[in-house]
XYZ file of C-alpha atoms in Angstrom:
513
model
C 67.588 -38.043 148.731
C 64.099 -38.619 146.637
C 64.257 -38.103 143.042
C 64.186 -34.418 141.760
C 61.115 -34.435 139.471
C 61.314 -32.988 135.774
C 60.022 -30.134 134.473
C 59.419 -30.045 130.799
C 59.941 -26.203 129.470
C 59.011 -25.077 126.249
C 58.631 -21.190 126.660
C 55.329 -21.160 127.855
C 54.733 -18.779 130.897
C 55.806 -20.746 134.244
C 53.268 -21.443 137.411
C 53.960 -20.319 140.679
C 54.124 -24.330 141.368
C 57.085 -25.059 139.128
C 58.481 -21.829 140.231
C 58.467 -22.972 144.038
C 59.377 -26.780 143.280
C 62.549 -25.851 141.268
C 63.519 -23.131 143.443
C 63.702 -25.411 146.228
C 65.785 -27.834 144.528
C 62.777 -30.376 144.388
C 62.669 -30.133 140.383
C 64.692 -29.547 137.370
C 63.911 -28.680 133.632
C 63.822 -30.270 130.614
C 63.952 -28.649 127.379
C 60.873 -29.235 125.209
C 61.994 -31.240 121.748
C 59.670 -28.682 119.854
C 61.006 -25.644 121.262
C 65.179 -26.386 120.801
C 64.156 -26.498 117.013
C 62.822 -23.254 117.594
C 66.331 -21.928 119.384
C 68.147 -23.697 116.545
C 66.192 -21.571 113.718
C 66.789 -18.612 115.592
C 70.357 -19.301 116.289
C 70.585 -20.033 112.236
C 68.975 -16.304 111.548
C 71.749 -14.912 113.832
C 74.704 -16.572 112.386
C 73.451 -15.725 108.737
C 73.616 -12.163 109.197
C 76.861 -12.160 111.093
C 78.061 -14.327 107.569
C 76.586 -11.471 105.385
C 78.605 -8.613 107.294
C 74.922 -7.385 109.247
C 76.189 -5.772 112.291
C 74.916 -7.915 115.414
C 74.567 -5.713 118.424
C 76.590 -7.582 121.396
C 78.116 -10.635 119.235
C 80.087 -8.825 116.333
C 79.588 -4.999 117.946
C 80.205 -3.528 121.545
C 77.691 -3.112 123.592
C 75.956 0.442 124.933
C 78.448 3.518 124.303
C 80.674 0.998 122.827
C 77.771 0.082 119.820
C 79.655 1.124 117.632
C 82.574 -0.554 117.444
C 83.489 -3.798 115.235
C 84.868 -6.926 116.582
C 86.812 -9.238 113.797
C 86.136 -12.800 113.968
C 89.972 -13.053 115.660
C 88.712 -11.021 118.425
C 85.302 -12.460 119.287
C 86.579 -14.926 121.679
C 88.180 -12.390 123.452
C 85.172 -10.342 123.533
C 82.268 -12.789 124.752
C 84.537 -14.193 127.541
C 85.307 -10.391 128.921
C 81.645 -9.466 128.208
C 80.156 -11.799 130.549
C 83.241 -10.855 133.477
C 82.876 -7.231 132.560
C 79.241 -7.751 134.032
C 80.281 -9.318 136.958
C 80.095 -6.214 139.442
C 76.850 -6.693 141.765
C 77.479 -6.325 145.357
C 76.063 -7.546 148.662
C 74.327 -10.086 150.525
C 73.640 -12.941 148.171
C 70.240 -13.909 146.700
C 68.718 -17.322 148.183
C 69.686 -20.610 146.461
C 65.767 -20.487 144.925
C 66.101 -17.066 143.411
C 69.236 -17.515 141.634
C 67.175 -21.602 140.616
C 64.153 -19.687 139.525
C 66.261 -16.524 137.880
C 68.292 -19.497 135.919
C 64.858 -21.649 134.499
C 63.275 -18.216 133.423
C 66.496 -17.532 131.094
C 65.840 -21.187 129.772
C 62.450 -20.635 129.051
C 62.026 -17.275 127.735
C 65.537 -18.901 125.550
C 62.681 -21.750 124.594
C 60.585 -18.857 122.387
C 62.870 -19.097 119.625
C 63.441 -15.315 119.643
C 66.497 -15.308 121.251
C 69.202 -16.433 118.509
C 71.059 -18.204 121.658
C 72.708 -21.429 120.771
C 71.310 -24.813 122.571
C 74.478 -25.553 123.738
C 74.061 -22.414 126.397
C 70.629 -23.629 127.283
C 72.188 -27.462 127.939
C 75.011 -25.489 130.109
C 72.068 -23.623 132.398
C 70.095 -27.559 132.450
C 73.259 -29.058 133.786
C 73.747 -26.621 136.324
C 70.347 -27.438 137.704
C 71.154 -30.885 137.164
C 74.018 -30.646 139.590
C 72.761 -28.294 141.402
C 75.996 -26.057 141.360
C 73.948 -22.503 142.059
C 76.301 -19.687 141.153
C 77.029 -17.216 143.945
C 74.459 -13.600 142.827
C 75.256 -10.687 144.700
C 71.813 -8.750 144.815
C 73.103 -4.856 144.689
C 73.884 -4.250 141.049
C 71.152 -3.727 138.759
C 68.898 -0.479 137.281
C 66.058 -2.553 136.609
C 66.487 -2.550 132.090
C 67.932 -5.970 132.207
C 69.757 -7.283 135.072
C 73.465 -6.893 133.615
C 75.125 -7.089 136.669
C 73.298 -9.760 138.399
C 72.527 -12.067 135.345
C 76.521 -11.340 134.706
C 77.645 -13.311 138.147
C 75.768 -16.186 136.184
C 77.406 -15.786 133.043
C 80.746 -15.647 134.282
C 80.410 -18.520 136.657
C 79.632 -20.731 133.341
C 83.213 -19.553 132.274
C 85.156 -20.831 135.617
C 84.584 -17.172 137.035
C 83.052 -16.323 139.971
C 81.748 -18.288 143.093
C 78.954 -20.946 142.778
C 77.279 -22.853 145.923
C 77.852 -26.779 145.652
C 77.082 -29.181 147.933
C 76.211 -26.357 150.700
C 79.487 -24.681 150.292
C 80.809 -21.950 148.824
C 83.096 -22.568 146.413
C 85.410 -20.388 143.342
C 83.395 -21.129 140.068
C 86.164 -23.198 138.493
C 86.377 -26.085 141.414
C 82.440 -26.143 141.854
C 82.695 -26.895 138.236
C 85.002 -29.293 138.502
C 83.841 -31.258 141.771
C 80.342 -31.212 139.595
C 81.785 -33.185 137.255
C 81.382 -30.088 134.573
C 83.434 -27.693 132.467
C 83.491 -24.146 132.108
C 82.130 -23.347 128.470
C 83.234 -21.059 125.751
C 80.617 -18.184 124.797
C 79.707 -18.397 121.698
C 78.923 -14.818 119.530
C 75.293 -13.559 120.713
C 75.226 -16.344 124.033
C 77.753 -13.917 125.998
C 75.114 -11.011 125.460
C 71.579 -13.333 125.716
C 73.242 -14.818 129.023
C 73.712 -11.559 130.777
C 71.142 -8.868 129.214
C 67.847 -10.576 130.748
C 65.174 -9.147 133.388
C 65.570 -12.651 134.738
C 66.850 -12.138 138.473
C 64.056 -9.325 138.725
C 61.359 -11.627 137.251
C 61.939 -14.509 139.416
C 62.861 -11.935 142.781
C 59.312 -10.680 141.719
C 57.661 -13.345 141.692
C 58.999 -14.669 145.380
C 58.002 -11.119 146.740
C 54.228 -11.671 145.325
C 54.337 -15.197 146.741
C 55.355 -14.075 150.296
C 53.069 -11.104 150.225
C 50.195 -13.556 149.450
C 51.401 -15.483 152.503
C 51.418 -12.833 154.694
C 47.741 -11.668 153.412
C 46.550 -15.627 154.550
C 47.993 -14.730 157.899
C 46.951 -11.341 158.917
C 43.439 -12.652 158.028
C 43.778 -14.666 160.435
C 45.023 -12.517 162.962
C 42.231 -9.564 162.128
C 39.699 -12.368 162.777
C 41.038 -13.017 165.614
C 41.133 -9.223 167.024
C 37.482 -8.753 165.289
C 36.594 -11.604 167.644
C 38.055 -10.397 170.664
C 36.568 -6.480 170.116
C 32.879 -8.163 169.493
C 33.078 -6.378 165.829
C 29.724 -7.032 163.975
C 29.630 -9.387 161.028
C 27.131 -7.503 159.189
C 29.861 -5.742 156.807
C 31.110 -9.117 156.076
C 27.268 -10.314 154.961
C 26.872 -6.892 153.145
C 29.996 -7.139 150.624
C 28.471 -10.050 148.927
C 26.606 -7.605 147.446
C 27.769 -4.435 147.276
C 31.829 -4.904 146.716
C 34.104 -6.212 144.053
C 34.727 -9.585 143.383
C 37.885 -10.037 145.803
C 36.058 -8.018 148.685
C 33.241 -10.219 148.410
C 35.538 -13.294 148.414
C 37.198 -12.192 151.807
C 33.759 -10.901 153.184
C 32.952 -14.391 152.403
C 35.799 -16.011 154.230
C 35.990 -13.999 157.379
C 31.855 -14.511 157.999
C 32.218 -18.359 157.627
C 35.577 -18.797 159.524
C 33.753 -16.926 162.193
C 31.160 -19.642 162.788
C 31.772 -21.824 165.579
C 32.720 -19.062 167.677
C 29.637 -17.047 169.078
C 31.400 -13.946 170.189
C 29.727 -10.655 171.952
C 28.429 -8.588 169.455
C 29.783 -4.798 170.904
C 28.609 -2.533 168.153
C 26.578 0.541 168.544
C 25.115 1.172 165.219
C 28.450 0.383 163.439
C 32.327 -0.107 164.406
C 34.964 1.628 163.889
C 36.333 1.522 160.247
C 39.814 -0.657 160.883
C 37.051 -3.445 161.787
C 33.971 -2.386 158.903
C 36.199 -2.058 156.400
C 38.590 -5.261 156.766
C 37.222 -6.656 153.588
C 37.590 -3.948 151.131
C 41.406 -3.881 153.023
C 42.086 -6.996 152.200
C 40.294 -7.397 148.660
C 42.385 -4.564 147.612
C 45.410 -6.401 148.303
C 43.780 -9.996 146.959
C 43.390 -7.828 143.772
C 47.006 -6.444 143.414
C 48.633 -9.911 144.040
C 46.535 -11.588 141.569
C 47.742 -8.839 139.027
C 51.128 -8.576 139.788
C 50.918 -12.623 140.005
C 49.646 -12.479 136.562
C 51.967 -9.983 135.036
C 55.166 -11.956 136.571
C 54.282 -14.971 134.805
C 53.456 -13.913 131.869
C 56.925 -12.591 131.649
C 58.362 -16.059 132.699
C 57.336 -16.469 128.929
C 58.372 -13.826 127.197
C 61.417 -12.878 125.924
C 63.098 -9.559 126.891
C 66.157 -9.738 124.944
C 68.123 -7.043 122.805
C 68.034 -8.319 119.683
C 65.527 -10.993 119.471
C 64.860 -12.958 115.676
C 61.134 -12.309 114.286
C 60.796 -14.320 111.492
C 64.172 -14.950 110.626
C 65.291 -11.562 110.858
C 67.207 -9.834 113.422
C 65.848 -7.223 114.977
C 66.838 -4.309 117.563
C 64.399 -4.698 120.620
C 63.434 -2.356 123.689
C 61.733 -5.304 125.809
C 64.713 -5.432 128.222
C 62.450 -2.489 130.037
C 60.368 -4.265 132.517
C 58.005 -1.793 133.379
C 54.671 -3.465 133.900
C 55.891 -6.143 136.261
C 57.464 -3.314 137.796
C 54.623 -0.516 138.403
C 52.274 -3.300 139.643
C 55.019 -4.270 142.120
C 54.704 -0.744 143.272
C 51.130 -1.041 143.325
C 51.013 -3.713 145.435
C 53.112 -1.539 147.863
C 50.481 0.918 148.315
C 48.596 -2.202 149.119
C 50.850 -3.451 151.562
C 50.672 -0.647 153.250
C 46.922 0.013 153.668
C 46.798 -3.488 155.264
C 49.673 -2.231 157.721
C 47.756 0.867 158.732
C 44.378 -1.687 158.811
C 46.289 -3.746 160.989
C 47.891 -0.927 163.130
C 44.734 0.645 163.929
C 42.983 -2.673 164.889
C 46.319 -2.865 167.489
C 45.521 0.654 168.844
C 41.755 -0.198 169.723
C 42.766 -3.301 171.331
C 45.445 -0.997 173.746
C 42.507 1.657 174.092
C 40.158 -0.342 175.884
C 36.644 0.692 176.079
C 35.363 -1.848 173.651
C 33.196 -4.629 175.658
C 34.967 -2.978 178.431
C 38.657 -3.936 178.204
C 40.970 -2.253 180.092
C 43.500 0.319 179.082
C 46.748 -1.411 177.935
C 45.180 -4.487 178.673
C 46.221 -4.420 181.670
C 43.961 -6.758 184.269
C 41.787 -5.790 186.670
C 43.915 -5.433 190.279
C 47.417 -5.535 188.266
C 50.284 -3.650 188.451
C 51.624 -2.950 185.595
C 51.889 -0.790 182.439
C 50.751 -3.861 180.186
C 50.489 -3.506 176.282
C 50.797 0.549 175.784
C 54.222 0.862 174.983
C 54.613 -1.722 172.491
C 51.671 -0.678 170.282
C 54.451 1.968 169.524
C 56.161 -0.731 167.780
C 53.357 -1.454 165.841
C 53.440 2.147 164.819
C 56.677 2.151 163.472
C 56.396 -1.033 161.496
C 53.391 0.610 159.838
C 55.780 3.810 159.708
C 58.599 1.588 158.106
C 55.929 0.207 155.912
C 54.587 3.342 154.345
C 58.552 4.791 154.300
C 58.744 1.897 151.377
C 55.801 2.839 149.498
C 57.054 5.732 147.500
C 57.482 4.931 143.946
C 61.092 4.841 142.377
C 60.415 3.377 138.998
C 59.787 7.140 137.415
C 63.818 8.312 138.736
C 65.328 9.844 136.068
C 69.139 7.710 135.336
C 71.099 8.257 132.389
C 74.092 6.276 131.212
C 76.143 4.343 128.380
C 76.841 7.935 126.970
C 73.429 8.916 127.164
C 72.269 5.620 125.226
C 70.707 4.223 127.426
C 67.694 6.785 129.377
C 64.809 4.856 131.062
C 64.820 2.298 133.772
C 62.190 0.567 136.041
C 64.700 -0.439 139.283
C 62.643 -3.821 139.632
C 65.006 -5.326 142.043
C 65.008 -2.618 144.238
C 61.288 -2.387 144.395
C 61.435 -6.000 144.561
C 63.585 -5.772 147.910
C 61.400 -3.094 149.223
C 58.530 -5.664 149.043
C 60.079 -8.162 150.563
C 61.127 -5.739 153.550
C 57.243 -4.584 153.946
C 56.297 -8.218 154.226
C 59.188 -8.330 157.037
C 57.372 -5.734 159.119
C 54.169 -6.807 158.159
C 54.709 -10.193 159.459
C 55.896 -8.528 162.830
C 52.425 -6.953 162.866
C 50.307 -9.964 162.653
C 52.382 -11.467 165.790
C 52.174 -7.955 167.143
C 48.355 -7.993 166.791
C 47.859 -11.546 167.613
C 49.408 -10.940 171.149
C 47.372 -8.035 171.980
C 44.164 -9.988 170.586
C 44.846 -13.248 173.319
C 45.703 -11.170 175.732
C 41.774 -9.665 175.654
C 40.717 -12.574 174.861
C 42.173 -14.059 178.504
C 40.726 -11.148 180.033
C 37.312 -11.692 178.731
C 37.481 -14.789 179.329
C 36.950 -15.750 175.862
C 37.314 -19.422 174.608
C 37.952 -18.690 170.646
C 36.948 -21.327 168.092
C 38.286 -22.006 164.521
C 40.621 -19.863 163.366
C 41.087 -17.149 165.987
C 41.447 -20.482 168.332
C 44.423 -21.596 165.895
C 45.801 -18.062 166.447
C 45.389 -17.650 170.133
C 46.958 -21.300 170.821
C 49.770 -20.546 168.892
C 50.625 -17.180 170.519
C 49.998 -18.967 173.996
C 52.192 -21.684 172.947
C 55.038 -18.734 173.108
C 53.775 -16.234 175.671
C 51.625 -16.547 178.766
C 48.753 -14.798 180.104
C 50.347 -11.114 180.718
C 49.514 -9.968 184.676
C 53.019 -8.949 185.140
C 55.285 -6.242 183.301
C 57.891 -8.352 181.479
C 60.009 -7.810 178.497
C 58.282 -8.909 175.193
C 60.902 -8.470 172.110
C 61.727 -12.654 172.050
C 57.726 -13.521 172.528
C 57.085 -11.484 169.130
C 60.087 -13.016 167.538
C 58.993 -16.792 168.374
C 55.180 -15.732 167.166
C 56.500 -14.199 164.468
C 58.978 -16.934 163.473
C 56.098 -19.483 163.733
C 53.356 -17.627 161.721
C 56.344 -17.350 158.897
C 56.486 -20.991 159.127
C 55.098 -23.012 155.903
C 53.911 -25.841 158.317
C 51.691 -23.232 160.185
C 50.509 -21.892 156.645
C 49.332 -25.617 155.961
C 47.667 -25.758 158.597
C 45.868 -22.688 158.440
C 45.120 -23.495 154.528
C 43.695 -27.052 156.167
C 41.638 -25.467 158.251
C 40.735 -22.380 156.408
C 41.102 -22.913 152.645
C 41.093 -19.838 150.686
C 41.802 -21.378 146.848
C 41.610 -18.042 145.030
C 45.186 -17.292 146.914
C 46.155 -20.651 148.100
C 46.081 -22.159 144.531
C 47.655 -19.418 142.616
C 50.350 -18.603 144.658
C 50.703 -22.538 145.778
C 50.782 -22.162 148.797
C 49.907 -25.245 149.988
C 52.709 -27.786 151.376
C 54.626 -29.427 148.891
C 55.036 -33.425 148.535
């Protein structure tokens, strides 16, 4: 095995790059020299008012109804160890190795800020674990979205010996993945129990996969809607046009989609103008480019950027309502609405593809002299992907949720919103092998002999399904395109041959060496 690079962290907001390198196990941090003074100073503040008598909410106090009451010094022990198993209760399917990675190095970092009043000695016990890669075990149902409690708490425990941790591609109980590590479960110090559990940081780095993958699928349903544009002779006047009448992103994909189209002299089939689903694929897509690059933006400024309850401002220790994560979360639900627009962009382009008409394709695309139904009954599953699609693009941050004895009142629900993403890109994926069948299949019956990028995407679908003069059943062909266009060795070599560095840089989506 290569050596794991290093990552130097010093509470600065995270890139997308180190995000993806340590999540895959490919890096690991370091803590910055300058910034564990800072977590030292801060961890001095806390400790001086816990001397004086202050009340510290969550080392010497309970914590939500329980604020109230006073733990002696006897009793703290007692207290951080349960505190962190207390908020062990999320449920589920586990979160992939990289979220749990990335969830871990965003507790480091936003530790790094010095506002924390966490000892170092909890921010060496996260390092080692990414050292030894021992990846506790995070069950993903458990958490309102006002500081992950009950998914941060797996994490917390499993530093204790509780708990279940992945080592060495098995899953283990905490206390022998410790131990076959070569580590030691630790004792929680007064305020670590609390700063190792009340963190946004499973949300955070959940988020930021979501935006990644969504920015992924964008690269590939461009590629598919050129493609279909292509094989319905759509004009590329629109595309010439946005340059200088549409936003910045619109004008960016306008931009893309005219140049990618070169090399392929297609039939132009407009009458005056084309349908919408084809005119308007650039202000589709631009929308989208625009929502990713904010949500992108939000989520990592939040990589560096403490959301703690308290946090230490100059020495002083103060109450804090940043464990609300409300902006990363409304622009995640933004970028739902987004999501879906591009599903009903994509949908429709699938219907006039079935409809024929258009440079005189047949209905279903079925060809001339066959017998068969052809492509008609599976654009319904393209309708109810885009029908799954816009079920998930309600908003559910606004629910009202009361609890800790009426304490506690708001919540944003990140990681469900989070999970709803990552479902629409699912579907959404679907579509683009959905559409990218129907659009070789006209282009076989026009005879068509694509170039460039709808070239790429008609020899990869015919590397999985043939020429379609025969009724036959279809549900593995979608899967395999599907599964392919997923793939991050097809996204390199789209990105090779169709570089699109506003996304591909960002979101780094390029391969990694």
């Amino acid at each position: 095995m290569s050596p794991r690079q290093i990552v130097t962290l010093s509470g600065s907001p995270l890139s997308f790059d180190t995000l993806v390198r340590v999540g895959a196990g490919l890096a690991v941090p370091r803590a910055d020299e300058d910034a564990l003074a800072r977590v030292r100073r801060a961890r001095a503040a806390v400790d001086d008012a816990m001397a004086a008598g202050v009340p510290v909410y969550g080392a010497t106090t309970g914590v939500g109804a329980m604020k109230d009451v006073s733990w002696s010094e006897d009793e703290l022990d007692a207290f951080n160890a349960g505190l962190v198993r207390a908020h062990h209760f999320g449920t589920g399917a586990p979160f992939p190795l990289s979220t749990v990675r990335n969830a871990i190095t965003i507790r480091i970092n936003t530790a790094l800020t010095g506002r924390v009043g966490c000892s170092t000695e909890l921010v060496a016990a996260y390092i080692a674990l990414l050292e030894r890669d021992v990846i506790p075990v995070v069950r993903r149902t458990g958490s309102i979205g006002c500081a992950d409690i009950g998914l941060m708490g797996q994490i917390g425990a499993m530093l204790t010996g509780v708990g279940e941790a992945i080592y060495k591609e098995r899953r283990l109980p905490a206390s022998i993945a410790l131990e076959e590590a070569g580590l030691a479960p630790i004792r929680l110090r007064p305020r670590d129990s609390l700063a190792s559990i009340s963190v946004n940081a499973i949300g955070h780095a959940a988020a930021a996969e979501a935006t990644r993958a969504a920015a992924h699928a964008l690269r590939v349903l461009l590629a598919t809607s050129l493609a279909t544009a292509g094989a319905l002779g759509a004009s590329r006047s629109p595309w010439k046009a946005v340059a200088h009448v549409g936003t910045e992103r619109e004008a960016t994909i306008g931009a893309w989609l005219y140049e990618n189209a070169r090399g392929w002299d297609w039939p132009n089939a407009t009458h005056v103008q084309d349908p919408l689903s084809l005119r308007m694929m650039a202000q589709v897509f631009g929308t989208l480019f625009q929502s990713l690059l904010v949500c992108a933006n939000t989520v990592l400024a939040a990589t560096g950027r403490t959301d703690d309850n308290p946090v230490v401002i100059d020495g002083e220790v103060l109450t804090s309502g940043g464990s609300l994560p409300l902006d990363v979360t409304v622009f995640m639900e933004t970028l739902q609405l987004a999501l879906t627009h591009l599903a009903r962009n994509s949908f429709n382009r699938c219907v006039l593809l079935g409809n024929g008409v258009r440079r005189e394709l047949p209905v279903n695309l079925v060809p001339h002299g066959a017998i068969a139904t052809g492509f008609g009954p599976v654009i319904k599953l393209a309708g109810e992907l885009f029908t799954r699609i816009l079920s998930m693009s309600n908003p559910v941050s606004p629910q009202p949720l009361v609890v800790a004895g009426g304490l506690e009142d708001e919540a944003a629900f990140l990681p469900l919103v989070n999970e709803r993403v990552d479902r629409q890109v699912r579907a959404l994926r679907r579509m683009a092998a959905l559409e990218g069948l129907l659009a070789a299949q006209a282009m076989d019956i026009l005879g068509d002999r694509p170039k460039g990028v709808a070239g790429f995407v008609y020899d990869l679908v015919r590397s999985h399904a043939a020429f379609y003069d025969v009724d036959r059943p279809l549900s593995a062909e979608v899967e395999a395109i599907e599964g392919e266009l997923a793939s991050e060795r097809v996204l390199g070599e789209l990105i090779a041959l169709a570089p699109l560095p506003e996304i591909d840089d960002v979101f780094a989506l390029r391969p990694i060496h």
